Coordinates of C-alpha atoms in Angstrom, one line a residue:
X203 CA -14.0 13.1 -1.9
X204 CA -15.4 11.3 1.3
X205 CA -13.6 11.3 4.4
X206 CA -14.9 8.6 6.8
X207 CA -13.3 8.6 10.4
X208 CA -12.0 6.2 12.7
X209 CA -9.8 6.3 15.9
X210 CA -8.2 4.2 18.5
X211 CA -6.6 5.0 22.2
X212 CA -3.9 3.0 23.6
X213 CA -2.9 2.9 27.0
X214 CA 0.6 0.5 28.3
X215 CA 2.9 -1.4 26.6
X216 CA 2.2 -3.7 23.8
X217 CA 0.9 -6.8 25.8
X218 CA -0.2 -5.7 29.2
X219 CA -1.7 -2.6 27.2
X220 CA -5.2 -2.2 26.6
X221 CA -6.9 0.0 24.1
X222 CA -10.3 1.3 22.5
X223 CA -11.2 1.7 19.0
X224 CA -14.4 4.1 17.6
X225 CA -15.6 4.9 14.3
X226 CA -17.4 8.4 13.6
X227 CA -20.5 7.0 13.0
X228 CA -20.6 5.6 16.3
X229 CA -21.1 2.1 15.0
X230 CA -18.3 1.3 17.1
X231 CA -17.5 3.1 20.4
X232 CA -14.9 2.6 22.5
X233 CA -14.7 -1.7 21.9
X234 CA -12.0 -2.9 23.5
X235 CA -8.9 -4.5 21.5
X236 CA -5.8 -5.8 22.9
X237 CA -2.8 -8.1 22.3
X238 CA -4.5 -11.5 23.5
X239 CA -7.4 -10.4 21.3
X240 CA -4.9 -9.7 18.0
X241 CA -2.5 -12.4 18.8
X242 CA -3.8 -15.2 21.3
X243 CA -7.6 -15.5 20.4
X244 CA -9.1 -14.1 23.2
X245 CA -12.8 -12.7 22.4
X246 CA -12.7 -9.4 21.0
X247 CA -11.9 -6.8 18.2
X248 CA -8.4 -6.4 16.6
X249 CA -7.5 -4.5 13.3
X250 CA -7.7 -7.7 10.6
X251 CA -11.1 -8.4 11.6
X252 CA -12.2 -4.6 11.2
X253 CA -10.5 -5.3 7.6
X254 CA -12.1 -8.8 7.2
X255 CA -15.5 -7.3 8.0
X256 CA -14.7 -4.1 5.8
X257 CA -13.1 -6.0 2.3
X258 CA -16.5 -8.4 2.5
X259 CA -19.0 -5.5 3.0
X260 CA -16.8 -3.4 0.2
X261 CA -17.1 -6.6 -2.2
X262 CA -20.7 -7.4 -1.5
X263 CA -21.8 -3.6 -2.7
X264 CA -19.2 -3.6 -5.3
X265 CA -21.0 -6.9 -6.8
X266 CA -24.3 -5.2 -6.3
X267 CA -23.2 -2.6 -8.4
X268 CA -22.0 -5.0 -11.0
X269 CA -24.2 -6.9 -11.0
X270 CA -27.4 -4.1 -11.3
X271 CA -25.0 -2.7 -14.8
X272 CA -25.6 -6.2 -16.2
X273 CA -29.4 -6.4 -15.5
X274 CA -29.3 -8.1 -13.0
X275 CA -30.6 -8.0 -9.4
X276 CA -29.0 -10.4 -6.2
X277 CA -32.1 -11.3 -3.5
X278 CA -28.7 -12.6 -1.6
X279 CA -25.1 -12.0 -1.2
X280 CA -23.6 -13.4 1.7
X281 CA -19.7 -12.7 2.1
X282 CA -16.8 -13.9 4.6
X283 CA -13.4 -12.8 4.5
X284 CA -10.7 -14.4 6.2
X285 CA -7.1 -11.8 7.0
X286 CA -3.8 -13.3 7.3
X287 CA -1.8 -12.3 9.5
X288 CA 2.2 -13.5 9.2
X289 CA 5.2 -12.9 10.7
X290 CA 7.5 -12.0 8.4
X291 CA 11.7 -10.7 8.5
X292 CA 10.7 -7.4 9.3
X293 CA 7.5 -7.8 11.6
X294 CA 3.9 -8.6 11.0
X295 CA 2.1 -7.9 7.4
X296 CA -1.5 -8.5 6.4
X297 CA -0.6 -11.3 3.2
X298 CA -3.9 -12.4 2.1
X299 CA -8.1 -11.3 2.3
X300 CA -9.6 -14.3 1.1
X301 CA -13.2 -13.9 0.2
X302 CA -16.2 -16.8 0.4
X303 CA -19.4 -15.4 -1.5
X304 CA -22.5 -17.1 -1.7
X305 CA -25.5 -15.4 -3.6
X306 CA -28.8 -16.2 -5.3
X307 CA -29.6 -14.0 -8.4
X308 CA -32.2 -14.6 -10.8
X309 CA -31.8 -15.2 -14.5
X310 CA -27.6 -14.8 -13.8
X311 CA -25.5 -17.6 -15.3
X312 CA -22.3 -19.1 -14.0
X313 CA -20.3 -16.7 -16.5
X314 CA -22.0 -13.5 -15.9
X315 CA -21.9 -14.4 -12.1
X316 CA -18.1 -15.4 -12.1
X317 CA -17.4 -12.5 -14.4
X318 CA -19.3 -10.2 -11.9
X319 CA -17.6 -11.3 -8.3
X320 CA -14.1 -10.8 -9.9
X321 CA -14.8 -7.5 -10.9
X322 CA -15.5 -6.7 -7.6
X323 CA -12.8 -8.4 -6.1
X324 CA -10.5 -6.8 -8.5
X325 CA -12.4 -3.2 -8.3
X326 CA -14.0 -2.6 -5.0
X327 CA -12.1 0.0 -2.7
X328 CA -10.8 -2.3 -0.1
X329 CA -9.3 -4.6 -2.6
X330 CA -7.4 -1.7 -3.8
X331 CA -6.1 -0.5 -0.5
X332 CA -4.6 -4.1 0.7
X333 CA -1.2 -4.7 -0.6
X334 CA -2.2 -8.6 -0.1
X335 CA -3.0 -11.6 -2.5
X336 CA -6.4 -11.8 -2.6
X337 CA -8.8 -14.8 -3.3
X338 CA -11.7 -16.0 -3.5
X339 CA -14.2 -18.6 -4.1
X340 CA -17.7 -17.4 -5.6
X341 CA -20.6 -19.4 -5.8
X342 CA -23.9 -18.9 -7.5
X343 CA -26.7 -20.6 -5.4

């Protein structure tokens, strides 16, 4: 098993509140997130990009990997994930991680390409922890 690490501190109520978030590689430490940030658009962290940024760096691996079992070898993946974020009856849910991949790899054709990216949609960690639709559109360049 590997245990990655991440923590947050909050300090106030929910929107005159401020608070930090870290990971335990350092690669983040102490950003600042808040409610304008999650909920209003001011510039800043909040939780569905950290997920965005994690489901499209999960896929882009998990394709790797797929793609190197095939033969085959990307020079390029670029990914984008874009998390909803609804109101619902009972509060606010994360409902969809829709993914944009764009990627150049030699001697792939549109089937094993296709074939590859929705393995790793379907298989890659992230996708596995969000209880969300996802989707996608893949593109072989």
């Amino acid at each position: 098993m590997i245990d990655k690490k991440g923590s947050a501190h909050w300090k106030g109520g929910l929107k005159d509140g401020t608070g930090t978030i870290s990971t335990g590689s350092g690669a983040l430490d102490g950003v600042n997130y808040g409610f304008n940030k999650r909920f209003e658009g001011e510039a800043g962290s909040n939780p569905e990009e950290l997920i965005a940024a994690a489901h499209a760096s999960c896929f882009s691996m998990a394709l790797s990997m797929i793609l190197g079992d095939a033969g085959l070898t990307a020079d390029d993946i670029s990914t984008e994930a874009t998390v909803s974020l609804e109101q619902k009856d009972d509060g606010f849910a994360v409902t969809k991680s829709h993914l944009v991949v764009r990627a150049t790899v030699p001697n792939a054709s549109e089937q094993e390409f296709a074939d590859a990216a929705n393995a790793a949609k379907a298989n890659c960690p992230i996708s596995k922890l969000l209880n969300a639709e996802i989707t996608m559109e893949a593109t072989l360049g």
